[in-house]
Amino acid sequence: AAQQSNGGVSLQMADEAFDQEQFNAEGKEMRLKYLEEQAMYALKISCENYGNAVFPNAMIAGDVVITHLLHRLGYLKDGKCTIMCVDTFHLFPETMEFLKTIEEFYGFKAEIFCAEGVPVGDKDAYDAKYGADLWKEDIEQYDKVCKVEPFQRGLKTLKTDCMINGRTRWQGFERAWIDLFENAPIGGGLAKCNPLAYWTLEDTFDYIAKYEVPHHPLHAQGYPSIGDAKDTIPIPEDGSTKFVNFKFEGDPTPWLDYASERKGRFVGLANKDGSTKTECGIHVAGAEKTFDRDLWEEGKVKNIESTDEAIEITKSGKPAVITVYAPWCQFCQGMEDEYAKFAEEADIDVFKFRGDEQRDFVSANLNTESFPTVNVIKADGTIVKYDSEERTVDAFKAFVAENM
């Protein structure tokens, strides 16, 4: 070995060049082995110490890693963990097909939940009840109807006491401080396990490559994360970065940089306050408040329970006012007090009819293209729509007087 003097101190130099690449590879393997053991430890606690561990699986990269770990631990076979999926009716076609693939590969059957009152897999029924464009009309209500409510209902139906999920600190500042275990802000505070809390996205794909884990086919088309087809894009947008045959093609940096995994999600969407949308609502505090309340729950405004009752009122020969509304609509909420006062003072019956769940009917029978729609029903059955946006007691009175 060569000797080199440094201020009177003799240093011994290595005979061979230091192999940085080999050392880095070994260090990376050591890290992944530790992360595996840590994640499996967290999953063992979740599935052995709780009676009903549930894993809501969105089939993104982290979720397929968790699925594989649960399989290795035997929890999919012995039923100690149930896999749950939420079908928003706006997913990529490949997503639900991929679910069938991993169900067969690992030998489990997922519990699938979707918008309330709609059969699983029936997009036409969803469109008829909630409207194909609900997400364009009110993205927060769309999240409640298609994601949060079925998610909550799934956890409740499955009697979940510990929820397993794939969130990581690497995904961005909203998640930068999560730990392996925490109390979820939903369902009254059930336990939440984040087995991949300390993983990077690079760790996740390293694991997928190491064990040749079945993963979403859209990774091979340039998508680092997969959500609804309507607002998910490849990153970069030209699709030049891909994960094909368990290795990256192109520059992986746009995927693997901090907080980059979800850059292609929620594209073009904004919250009501104008801020950029980064969460679907499932993992945020207050998500359990799927519908805070209905409108006009007390007072003189009468509720129409069914379409048959609505038709009966229009043909009764008695004048009335019917407002078609949606409880989540900010304009309906804005007129709540004035319409309630109007009902108190009116000398005719004043009704409400929830239209967001009967869109075809209200469009065909109650002049409704948007919410709220206020109609005066004349004695001869003629239905006259109130076109003004001045929704005050005096304005409603004047419109009724004009049309009686």
Coordinates of N, CA and C in Angstrom, one line a residue, residues 36 39-48 53-57 62-84 106 108 162-166 193 195-196 207 213:
E36 N -38.4 -3.7 3.9 CA -39.2 -4.9 3.9 C -39.6 -5.4 5.2
A39 N -41.9 -3.0 7.1 CA -43.3 -3.0 6.5 C -44.0 -4.3 7.0
M40 N -43.3 -5.4 6.9 CA -43.9 -6.7 7.4 C -44.2 -6.7 8.8
Y41 N -43.3 -6.0 9.6 CA -43.6 -5.9 11.1 C -44.9 -5.1 11.3
A42 N -45.0 -4.0 10.6 CA -46.2 -3.2 10.7 C -47.5 -3.9 10.3
L43 N -47.4 -4.7 9.2 CA -48.5 -5.5 8.7 C -48.9 -6.6 9.7
K44 N -47.8 -7.2 10.3 CA -48.1 -8.3 11.3 C -48.9 -7.7 12.5
I45 N -48.5 -6.5 13.0 CA -49.2 -5.8 14.1 C -50.6 -5.6 13.7
S46 N -50.8 -5.1 12.4 CA -52.2 -4.8 12.0 C -53.1 -6.0 11.9
C47 N -52.5 -7.1 11.3 CA -53.4 -8.2 11.1 C -53.5 -9.2 12.2
E48 N -52.5 -9.2 13.1 CA -52.5 -10.1 14.3 C -53.1 -9.5 15.5
A53 N -58.6 -6.2 10.0 CA -57.7 -5.3 9.2 C -58.2 -5.3 7.8
V54 N -58.3 -4.1 7.2 CA -58.8 -3.9 5.8 C -57.8 -3.0 5.1
F55 N -57.5 -3.4 3.8 CA -56.6 -2.7 3.0 C -57.4 -2.2 1.8
P56 N -57.7 -0.9 1.8 CA -58.3 -0.2 0.6 C -57.2 -0.1 -0.5
N57 N -57.4 -0.9 -1.6 CA -56.3 -1.0 -2.6 C -56.7 -0.3 -3.9
G62 N -47.3 1.6 -4.7 CA -47.2 1.2 -3.3 C -48.2 0.1 -2.9
D63 N -49.4 0.2 -3.4 CA -50.4 -0.7 -3.1 C -50.1 -2.1 -3.6
V64 N -49.5 -2.3 -4.7 CA -49.2 -3.6 -5.2 C -48.1 -4.2 -4.4
V65 N -47.2 -3.3 -3.8 CA -46.2 -3.8 -2.9 C -46.8 -4.4 -1.6
I66 N -47.7 -3.6 -1.1 CA -48.4 -4.1 0.1 C -49.2 -5.4 -0.1
T67 N -49.8 -5.4 -1.3 CA -50.6 -6.7 -1.6 C -49.6 -7.9 -1.7
H68 N -48.4 -7.7 -2.2 CA -47.4 -8.7 -2.3 C -46.9 -9.1 -0.9
L69 N -46.7 -8.1 0.0 CA -46.3 -8.4 1.3 C -47.3 -9.1 2.1
L70 N -48.6 -8.7 2.0 CA -49.7 -9.5 2.6 C -49.8 -10.9 2.2
H71 N -49.5 -11.1 0.9 CA -49.5 -12.5 0.4 C -48.3 -13.3 1.0
R72 N -47.2 -12.7 1.0 CA -46.0 -13.4 1.6 C -46.3 -13.8 3.1
L73 N -47.0 -12.9 3.8 CA -47.3 -13.2 5.2 C -48.5 -14.1 5.4
G74 N -49.1 -14.5 4.3 CA -50.3 -15.4 4.4 C -51.6 -14.8 4.8
Y75 N -51.7 -13.5 4.9 CA -52.9 -12.8 5.4 C -54.0 -12.7 4.4
L76 N -53.7 -12.9 3.1 CA -54.8 -12.9 2.1 C -55.4 -14.3 2.1
K77 N -54.6 -15.3 2.3 CA -55.1 -16.7 2.2 C -55.9 -17.0 3.5
D78 N -55.4 -16.6 4.7 CA -56.2 -16.9 5.9 C -57.3 -15.9 6.3
G79 N -57.4 -14.9 5.5 CA -58.5 -13.9 5.7 C -58.3 -12.9 6.8
K80 N -57.0 -12.9 7.3 CA -56.8 -11.9 8.4 C -56.7 -10.4 7.9
C81 N -56.6 -10.3 6.6 CA -56.7 -9.0 6.0 C -57.7 -9.1 4.8
T82 N -58.6 -8.1 4.7 CA -59.5 -8.0 3.6 C -59.1 -6.9 2.7
I83 N -59.1 -7.2 1.4 CA -58.8 -6.1 0.4 C -60.1 -5.5 -0.1
M84 N -60.2 -4.2 -0.1 CA -61.3 -3.4 -0.5 C -60.9 -2.5 -1.6
Y106 N -53.0 -13.9 -6.7 CA -52.8 -14.1 -5.2 C -53.9 -14.9 -4.5
F108 N -57.3 -14.2 -3.9 CA -58.2 -13.5 -3.0 C -59.4 -12.9 -3.8
C162 N -58.7 -1.6 11.8 CA -57.4 -1.1 11.4 C -57.3 -1.0 9.9
M163 N -57.1 0.2 9.4 CA -57.0 0.4 8.0 C -55.6 0.5 7.5
I164 N -55.2 -0.4 6.5 CA -53.9 -0.4 6.0 C -53.9 0.5 4.7
N165 N -52.9 1.3 4.5 CA -52.9 2.1 3.3 C -51.4 2.4 2.8
G166 N -51.3 2.8 1.6 CA -49.9 3.0 1.0 C -49.4 4.4 1.0
C193 N -52.6 2.0 9.6 CA -51.3 1.5 9.4 C -50.7 2.0 8.1
P195 N -47.6 1.1 6.3 CA -46.4 0.2 6.3 C -45.3 0.7 5.4
L196 N -45.6 1.6 4.4 CA -44.5 2.1 3.5 C -44.2 3.6 3.9
Y207 N -38.5 -2.7 -5.2 CA -39.1 -3.9 -4.6 C -39.9 -4.7 -5.7
V213 N -43.1 -8.2 -9.0 CA -44.5 -8.0 -8.5 C -45.4 -7.6 -9.6

